[in-house]
PDB file of C-alpha atoms in Angstrom:
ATOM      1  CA  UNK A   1     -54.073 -26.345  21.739  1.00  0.00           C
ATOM      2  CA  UNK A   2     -50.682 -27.599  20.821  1.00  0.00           C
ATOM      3  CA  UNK A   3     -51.350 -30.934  19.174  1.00  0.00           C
ATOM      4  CA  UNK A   4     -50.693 -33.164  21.260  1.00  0.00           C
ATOM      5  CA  UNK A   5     -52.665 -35.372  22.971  1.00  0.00           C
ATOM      6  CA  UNK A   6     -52.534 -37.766  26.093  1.00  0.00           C
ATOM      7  CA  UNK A   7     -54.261 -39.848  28.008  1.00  0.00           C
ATOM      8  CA  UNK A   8     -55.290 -40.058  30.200  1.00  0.00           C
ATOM      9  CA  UNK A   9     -55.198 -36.334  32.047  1.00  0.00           C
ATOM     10  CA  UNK A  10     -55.351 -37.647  35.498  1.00  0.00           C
ATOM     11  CA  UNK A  11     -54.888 -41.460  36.739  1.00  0.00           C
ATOM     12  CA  UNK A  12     -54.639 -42.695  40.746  1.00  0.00           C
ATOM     13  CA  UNK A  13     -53.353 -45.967  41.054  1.00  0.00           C
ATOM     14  CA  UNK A  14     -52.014 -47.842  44.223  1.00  0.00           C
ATOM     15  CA  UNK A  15     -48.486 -48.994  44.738  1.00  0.00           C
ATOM     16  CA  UNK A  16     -47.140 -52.028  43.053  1.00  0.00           C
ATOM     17  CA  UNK A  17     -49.423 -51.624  39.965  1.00  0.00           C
ATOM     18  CA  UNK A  18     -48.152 -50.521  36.454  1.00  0.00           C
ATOM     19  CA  UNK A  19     -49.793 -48.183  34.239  1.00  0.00           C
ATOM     20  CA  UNK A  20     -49.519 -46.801  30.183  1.00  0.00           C
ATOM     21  CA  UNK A  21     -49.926 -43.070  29.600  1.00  0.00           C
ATOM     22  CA  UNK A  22     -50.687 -42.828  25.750  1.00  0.00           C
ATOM     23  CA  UNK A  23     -49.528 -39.808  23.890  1.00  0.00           C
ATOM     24  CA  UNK A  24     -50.298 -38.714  19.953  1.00  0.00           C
ATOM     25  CA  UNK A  25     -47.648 -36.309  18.533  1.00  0.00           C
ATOM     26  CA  UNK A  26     -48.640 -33.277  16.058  1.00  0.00           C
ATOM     27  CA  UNK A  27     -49.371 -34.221  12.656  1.00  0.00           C
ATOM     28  CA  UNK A  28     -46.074 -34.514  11.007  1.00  0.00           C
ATOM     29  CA  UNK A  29     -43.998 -34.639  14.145  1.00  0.00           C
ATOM     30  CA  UNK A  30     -41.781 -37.659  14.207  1.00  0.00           C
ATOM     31  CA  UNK A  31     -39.928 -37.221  17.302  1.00  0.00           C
ATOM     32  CA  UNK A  32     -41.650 -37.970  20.509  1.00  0.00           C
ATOM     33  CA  UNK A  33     -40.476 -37.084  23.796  1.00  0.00           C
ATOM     34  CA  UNK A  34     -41.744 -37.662  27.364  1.00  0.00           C
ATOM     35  CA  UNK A  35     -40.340 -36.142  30.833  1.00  0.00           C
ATOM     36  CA  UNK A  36     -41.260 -36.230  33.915  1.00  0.00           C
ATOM     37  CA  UNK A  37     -42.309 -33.138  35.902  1.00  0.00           C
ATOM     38  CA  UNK A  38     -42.671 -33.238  40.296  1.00  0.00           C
ATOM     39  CA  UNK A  39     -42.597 -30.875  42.469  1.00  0.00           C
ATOM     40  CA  UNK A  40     -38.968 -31.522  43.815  1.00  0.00           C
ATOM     41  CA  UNK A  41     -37.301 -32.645  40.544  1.00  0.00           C
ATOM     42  CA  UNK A  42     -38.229 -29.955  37.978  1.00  0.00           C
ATOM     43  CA  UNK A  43     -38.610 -31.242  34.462  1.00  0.00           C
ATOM     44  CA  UNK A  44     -36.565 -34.185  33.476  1.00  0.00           C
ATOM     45  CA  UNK A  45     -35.945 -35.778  30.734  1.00  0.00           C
ATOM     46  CA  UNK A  46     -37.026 -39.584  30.640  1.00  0.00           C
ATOM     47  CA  UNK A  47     -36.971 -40.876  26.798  1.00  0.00           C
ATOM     48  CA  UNK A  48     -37.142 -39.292  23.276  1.00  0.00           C
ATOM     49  CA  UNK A  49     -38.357 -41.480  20.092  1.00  0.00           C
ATOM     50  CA  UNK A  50     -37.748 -40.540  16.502  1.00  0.00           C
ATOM     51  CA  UNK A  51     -39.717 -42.293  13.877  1.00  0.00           C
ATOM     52  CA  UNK A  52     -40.323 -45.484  15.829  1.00  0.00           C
ATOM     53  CA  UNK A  53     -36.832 -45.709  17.186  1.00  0.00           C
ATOM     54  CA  UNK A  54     -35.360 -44.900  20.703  1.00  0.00           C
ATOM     55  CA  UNK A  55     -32.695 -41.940  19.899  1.00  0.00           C
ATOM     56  CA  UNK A  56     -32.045 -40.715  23.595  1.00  0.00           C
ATOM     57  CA  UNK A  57     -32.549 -41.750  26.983  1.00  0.00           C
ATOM     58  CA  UNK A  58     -32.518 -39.439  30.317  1.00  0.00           C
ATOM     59  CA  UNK A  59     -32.870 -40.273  33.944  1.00  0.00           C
ATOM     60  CA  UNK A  60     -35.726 -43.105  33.387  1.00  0.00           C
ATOM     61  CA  UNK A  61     -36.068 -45.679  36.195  1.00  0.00           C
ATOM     62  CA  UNK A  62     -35.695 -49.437  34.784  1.00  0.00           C
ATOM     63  CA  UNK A  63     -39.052 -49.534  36.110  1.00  0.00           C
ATOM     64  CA  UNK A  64     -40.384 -47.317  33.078  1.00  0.00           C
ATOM     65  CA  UNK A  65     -40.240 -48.617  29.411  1.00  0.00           C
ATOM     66  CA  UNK A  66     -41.505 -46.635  26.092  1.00  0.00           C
ATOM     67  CA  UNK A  67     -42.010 -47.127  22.523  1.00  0.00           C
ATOM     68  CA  UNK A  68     -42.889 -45.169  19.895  1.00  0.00           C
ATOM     69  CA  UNK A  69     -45.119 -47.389  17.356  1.00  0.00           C
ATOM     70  CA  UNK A  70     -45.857 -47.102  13.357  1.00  0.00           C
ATOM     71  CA  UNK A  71     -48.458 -44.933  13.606  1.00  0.00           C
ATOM     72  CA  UNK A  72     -46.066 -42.224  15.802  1.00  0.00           C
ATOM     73  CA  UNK A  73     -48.493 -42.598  19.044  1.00  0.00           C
ATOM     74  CA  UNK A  74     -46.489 -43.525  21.803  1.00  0.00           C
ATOM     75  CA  UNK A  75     -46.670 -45.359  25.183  1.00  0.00           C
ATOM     76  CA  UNK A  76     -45.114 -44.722  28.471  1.00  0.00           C
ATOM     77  CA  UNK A  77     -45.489 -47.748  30.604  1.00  0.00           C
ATOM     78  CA  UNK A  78     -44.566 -46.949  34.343  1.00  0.00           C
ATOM     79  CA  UNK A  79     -44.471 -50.717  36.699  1.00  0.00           C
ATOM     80  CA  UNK A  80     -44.568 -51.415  40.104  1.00  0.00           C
ATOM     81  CA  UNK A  81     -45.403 -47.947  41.009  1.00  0.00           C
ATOM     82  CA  UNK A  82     -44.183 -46.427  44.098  1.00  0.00           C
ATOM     83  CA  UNK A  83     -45.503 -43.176  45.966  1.00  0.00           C
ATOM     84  CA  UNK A  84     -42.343 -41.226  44.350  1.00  0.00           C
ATOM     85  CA  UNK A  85     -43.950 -42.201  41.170  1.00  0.00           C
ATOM     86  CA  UNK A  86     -45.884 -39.586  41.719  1.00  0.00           C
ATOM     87  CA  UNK A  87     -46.187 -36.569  39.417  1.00  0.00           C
ATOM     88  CA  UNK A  88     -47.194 -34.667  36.257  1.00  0.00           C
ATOM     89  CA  UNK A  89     -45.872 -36.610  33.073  1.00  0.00           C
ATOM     90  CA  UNK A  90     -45.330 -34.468  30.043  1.00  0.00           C
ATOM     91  CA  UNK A  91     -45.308 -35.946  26.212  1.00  0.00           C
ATOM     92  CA  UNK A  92     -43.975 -33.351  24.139  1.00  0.00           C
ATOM     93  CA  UNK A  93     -43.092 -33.580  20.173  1.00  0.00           C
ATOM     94  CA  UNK A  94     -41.209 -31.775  17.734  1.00  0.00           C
ATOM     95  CA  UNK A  95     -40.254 -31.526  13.899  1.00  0.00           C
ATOM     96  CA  UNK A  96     -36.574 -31.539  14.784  1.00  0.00           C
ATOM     97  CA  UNK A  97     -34.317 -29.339  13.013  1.00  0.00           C
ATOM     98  CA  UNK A  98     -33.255 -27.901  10.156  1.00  0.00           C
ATOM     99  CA  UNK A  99     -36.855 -26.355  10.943  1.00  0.00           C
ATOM    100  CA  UNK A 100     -37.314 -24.630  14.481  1.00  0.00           C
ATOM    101  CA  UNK A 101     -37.456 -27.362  16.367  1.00  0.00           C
ATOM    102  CA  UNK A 102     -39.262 -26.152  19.231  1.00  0.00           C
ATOM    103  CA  UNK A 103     -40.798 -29.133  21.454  1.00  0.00           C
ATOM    104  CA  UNK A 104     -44.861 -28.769  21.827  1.00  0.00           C
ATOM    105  CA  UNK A 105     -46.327 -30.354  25.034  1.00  0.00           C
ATOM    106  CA  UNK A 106     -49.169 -31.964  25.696  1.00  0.00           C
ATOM    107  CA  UNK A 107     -51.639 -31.325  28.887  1.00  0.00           C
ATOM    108  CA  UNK A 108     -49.921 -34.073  30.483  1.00  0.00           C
ATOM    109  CA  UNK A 109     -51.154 -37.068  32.504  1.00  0.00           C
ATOM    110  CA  UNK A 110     -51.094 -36.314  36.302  1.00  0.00           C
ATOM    111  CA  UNK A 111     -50.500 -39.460  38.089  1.00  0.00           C
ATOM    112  CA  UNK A 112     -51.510 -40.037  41.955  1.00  0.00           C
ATOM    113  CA  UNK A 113     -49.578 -43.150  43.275  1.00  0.00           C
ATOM    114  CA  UNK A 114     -51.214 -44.582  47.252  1.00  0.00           C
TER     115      UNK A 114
ATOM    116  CA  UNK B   1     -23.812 -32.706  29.891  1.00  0.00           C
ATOM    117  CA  UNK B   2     -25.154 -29.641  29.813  1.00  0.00           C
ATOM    118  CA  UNK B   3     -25.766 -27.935  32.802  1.00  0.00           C
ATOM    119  CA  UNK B   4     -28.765 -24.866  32.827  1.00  0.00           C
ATOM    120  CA  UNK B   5     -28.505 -22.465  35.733  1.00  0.00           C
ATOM    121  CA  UNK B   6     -31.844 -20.136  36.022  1.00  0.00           C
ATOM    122  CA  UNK B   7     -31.538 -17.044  38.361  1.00  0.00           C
ATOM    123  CA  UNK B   8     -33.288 -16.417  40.323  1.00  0.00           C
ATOM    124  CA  UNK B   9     -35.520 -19.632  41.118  1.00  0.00           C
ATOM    125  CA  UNK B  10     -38.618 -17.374  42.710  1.00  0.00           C
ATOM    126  CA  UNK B  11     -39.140 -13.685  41.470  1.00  0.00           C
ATOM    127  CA  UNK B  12     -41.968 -11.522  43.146  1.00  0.00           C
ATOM    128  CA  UNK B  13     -42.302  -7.946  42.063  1.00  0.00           C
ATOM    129  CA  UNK B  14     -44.741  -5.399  41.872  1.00  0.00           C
ATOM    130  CA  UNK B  15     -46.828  -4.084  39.117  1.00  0.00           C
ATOM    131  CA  UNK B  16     -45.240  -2.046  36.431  1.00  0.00           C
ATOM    132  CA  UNK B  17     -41.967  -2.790  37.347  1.00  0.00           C
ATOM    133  CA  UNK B  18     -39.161  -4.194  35.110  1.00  0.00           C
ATOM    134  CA  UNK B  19     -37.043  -7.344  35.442  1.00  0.00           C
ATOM    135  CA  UNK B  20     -34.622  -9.968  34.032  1.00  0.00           C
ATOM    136  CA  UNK B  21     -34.254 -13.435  34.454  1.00  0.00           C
ATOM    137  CA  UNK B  22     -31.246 -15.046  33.828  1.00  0.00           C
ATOM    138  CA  UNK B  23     -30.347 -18.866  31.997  1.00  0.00           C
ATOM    139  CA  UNK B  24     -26.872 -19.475  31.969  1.00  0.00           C
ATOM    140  CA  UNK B  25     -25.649 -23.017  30.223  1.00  0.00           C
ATOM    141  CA  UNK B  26     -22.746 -24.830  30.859  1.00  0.00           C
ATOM    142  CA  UNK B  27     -21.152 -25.825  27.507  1.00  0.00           C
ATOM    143  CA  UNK B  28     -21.953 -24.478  23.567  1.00  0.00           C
ATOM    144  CA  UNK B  29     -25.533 -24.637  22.168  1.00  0.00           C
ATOM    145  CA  UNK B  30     -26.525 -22.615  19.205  1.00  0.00           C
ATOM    146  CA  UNK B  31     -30.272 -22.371  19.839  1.00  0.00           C
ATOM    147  CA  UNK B  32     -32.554 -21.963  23.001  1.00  0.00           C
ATOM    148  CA  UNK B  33     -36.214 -21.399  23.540  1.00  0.00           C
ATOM    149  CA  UNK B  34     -38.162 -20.146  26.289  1.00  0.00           C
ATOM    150  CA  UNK B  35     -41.312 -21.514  27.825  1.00  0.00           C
ATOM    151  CA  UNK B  36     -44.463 -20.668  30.426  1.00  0.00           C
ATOM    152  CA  UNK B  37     -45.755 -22.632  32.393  1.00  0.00           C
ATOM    153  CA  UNK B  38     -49.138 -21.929  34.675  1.00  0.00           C
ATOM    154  CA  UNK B  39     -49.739 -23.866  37.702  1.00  0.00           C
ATOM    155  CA  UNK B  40     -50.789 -27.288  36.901  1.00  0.00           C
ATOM    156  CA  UNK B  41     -50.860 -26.610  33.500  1.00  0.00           C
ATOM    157  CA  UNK B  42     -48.664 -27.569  30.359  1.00  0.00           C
ATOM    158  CA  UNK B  43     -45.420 -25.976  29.139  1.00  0.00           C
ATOM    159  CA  UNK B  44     -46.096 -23.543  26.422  1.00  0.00           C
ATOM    160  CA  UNK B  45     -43.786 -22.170  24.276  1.00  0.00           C
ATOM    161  CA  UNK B  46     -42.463 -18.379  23.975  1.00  0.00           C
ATOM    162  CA  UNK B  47     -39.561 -17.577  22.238  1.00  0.00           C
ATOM    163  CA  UNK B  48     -37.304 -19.611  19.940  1.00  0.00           C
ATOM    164  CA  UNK B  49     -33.655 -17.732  19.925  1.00  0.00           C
ATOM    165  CA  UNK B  50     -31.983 -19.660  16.924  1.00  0.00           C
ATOM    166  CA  UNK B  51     -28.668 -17.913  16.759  1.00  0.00           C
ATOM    167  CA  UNK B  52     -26.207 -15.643  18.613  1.00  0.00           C
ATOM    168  CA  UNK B  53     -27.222 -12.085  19.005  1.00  0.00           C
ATOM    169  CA  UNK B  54     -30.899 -13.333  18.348  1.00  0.00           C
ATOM    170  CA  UNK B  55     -33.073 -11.079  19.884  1.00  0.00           C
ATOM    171  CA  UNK B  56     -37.083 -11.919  20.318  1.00  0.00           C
ATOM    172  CA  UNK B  57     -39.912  -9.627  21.287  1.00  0.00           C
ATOM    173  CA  UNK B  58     -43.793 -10.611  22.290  1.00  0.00           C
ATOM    174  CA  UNK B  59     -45.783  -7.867  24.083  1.00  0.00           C
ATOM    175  CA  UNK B  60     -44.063  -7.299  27.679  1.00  0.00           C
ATOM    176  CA  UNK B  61     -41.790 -10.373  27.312  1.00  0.00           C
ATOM    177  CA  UNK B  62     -38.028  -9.786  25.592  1.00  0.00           C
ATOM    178  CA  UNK B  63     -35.450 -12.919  25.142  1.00  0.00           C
ATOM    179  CA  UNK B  64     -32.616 -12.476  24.045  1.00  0.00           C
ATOM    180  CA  UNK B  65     -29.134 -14.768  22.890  1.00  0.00           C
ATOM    181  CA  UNK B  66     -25.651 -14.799  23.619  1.00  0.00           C
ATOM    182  CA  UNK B  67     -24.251 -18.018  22.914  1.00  0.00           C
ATOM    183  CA  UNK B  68     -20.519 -16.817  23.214  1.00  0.00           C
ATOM    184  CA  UNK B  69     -21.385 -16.055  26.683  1.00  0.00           C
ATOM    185  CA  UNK B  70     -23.240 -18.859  27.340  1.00  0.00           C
ATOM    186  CA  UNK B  71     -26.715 -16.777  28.751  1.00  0.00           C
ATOM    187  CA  UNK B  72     -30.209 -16.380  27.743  1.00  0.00           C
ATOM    188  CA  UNK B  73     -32.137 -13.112  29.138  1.00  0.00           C
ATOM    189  CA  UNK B  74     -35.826 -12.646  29.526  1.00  0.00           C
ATOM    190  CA  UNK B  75     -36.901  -8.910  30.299  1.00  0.00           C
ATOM    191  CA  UNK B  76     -39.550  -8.775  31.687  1.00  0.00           C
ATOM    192  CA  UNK B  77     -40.935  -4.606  31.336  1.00  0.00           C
ATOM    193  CA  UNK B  78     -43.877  -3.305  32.817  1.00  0.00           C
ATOM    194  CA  UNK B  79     -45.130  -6.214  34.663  1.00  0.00           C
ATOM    195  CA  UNK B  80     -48.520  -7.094  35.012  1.00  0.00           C
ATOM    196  CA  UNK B  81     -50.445  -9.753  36.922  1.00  0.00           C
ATOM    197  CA  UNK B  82     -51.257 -12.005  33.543  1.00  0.00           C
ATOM    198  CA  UNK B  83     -47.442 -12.410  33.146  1.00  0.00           C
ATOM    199  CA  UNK B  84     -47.271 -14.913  37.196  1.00  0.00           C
ATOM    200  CA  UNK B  85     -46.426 -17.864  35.991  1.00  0.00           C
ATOM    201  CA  UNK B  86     -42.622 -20.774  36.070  1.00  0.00           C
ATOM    202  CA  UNK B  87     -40.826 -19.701  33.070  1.00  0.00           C
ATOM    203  CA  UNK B  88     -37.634 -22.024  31.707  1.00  0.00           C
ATOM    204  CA  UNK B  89     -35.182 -21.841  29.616  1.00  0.00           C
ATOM    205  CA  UNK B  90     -34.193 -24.828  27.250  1.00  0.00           C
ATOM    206  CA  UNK B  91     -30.777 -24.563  25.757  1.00  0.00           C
ATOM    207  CA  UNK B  92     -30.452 -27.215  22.739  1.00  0.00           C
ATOM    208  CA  UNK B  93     -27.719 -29.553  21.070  1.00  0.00           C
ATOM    209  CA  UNK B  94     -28.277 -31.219  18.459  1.00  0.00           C
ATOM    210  CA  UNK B  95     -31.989 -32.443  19.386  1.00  0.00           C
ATOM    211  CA  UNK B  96     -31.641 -32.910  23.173  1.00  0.00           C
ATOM    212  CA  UNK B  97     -33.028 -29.712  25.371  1.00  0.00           C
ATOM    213  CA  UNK B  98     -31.885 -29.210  28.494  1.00  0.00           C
ATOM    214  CA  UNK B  99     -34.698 -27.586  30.318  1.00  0.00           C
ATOM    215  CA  UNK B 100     -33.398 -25.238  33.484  1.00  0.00           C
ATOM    216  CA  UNK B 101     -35.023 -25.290  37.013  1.00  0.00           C
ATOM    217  CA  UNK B 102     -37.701 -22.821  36.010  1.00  0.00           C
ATOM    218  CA  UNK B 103     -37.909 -19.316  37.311  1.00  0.00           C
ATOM    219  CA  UNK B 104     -41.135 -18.778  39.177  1.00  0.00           C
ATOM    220  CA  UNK B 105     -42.854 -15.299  38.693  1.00  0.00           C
ATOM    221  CA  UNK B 106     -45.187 -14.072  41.001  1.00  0.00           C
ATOM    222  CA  UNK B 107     -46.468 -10.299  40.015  1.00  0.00           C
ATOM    223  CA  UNK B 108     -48.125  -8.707  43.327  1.00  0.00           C
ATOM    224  CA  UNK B 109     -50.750  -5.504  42.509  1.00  0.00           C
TER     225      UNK B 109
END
């Protein structure tokens, strides 16, 4: 168990509709980051958060939005879905450095679009 | 950007053999780390190389650093059936990682 936690683990929606995948980071853990993981695309890199603020962006749709609120739990809302929408969507959080650093991922949210 | 190449993408090999799988990044980083991933599942993590020459051991599994030469190595001795899974590299700067394409490892009895 690394921590984190999201939610939900698997969600099947129809096109057009929007949707929030919830993620808690590891105690202590102030930087939240979320990717995206399908079977053509490999891992990418959507969004990272650091203590409620939006530090770095990746290869998010302006379809998606995130925030990261007061409490460190953060939302990834994903709108007018479409079947490419389709895939395994990874929260992961880390302590940042001067520590190690390393990024621990939740179970992820698997997300059917029809 | 940084660009991660993994070689190669799909690795079968037999039982007991040995193995390396390469991560070669595109410009400096002074720190990479190494996960697994198991079908379906989530990305855990295996080695975090913080500096060059950094060398990391864990049962079968050995990573080690070269950030001169830009490459990460993952030897792989003795393999054994537990050890199939999508391993990636994730060269870092400053907090961004960079995750590579993800080598996947299938060991065959």
């Amino acid at each position: 168990d690394s921590g984190v936690t999201q939610t939900p683990k698997h969600l099947i929606t129809a096109t057009g509709q929007r949707v929030t995948l919830r993620c808690s980071p590891r105690s202590g853990d102030l930087s939240v980051y979320w990717y995206q993981q399908s079977l053509d695309q490999g891992l990418q890199f959507l969004i990272q958060y650091y203590n409620g603020e939006e530090r770095a962006k990746g290869n998010i749709l302006e379809r998606f939005s995130a925030q990261q609120f007061p409490d460190l739990h953060s939302e990834l809302n994903l709108s007018s879905l479409e079947l490419g929408d389709s895939a395994l969507y990874f929260c992961a959080s880390s302590v940042d450095r001067p520590h190690t650093g390393e990024l621990f991922f939740g179970e992820g949210s698997r997300l059917t679009v029809l | 950007e940084l660009k991660v190449e993994q070689n190669p993408l799909f690795l079968s090999m037999q039982e007991g053999k040995n193995y390396t799988i390469y991560c070669n990044y595109s410009t400096t980083s002074d720190r990479l780390y190494w996960y697994r991933q198991d079908p379906g599942k989530s990305l855990e993590s295996l080695f975090v190389l913080l500096s060059n020459g950094a060398v990391k051991q864990e049962g079968r599994l050995m990573a080690s650093l070269d950030t001169k030469a830009r490459l990460s190595t993952l030897h792989i001795t003795a393999a054994v059936h537990d050890l199939s899974a999508t391993y990636f590299c994730a060269p870092n700067t400053g907090n961004q990682f960079y995750f590579g394409t993800g080598t996947s490892l299938t060991v065959i009895p």
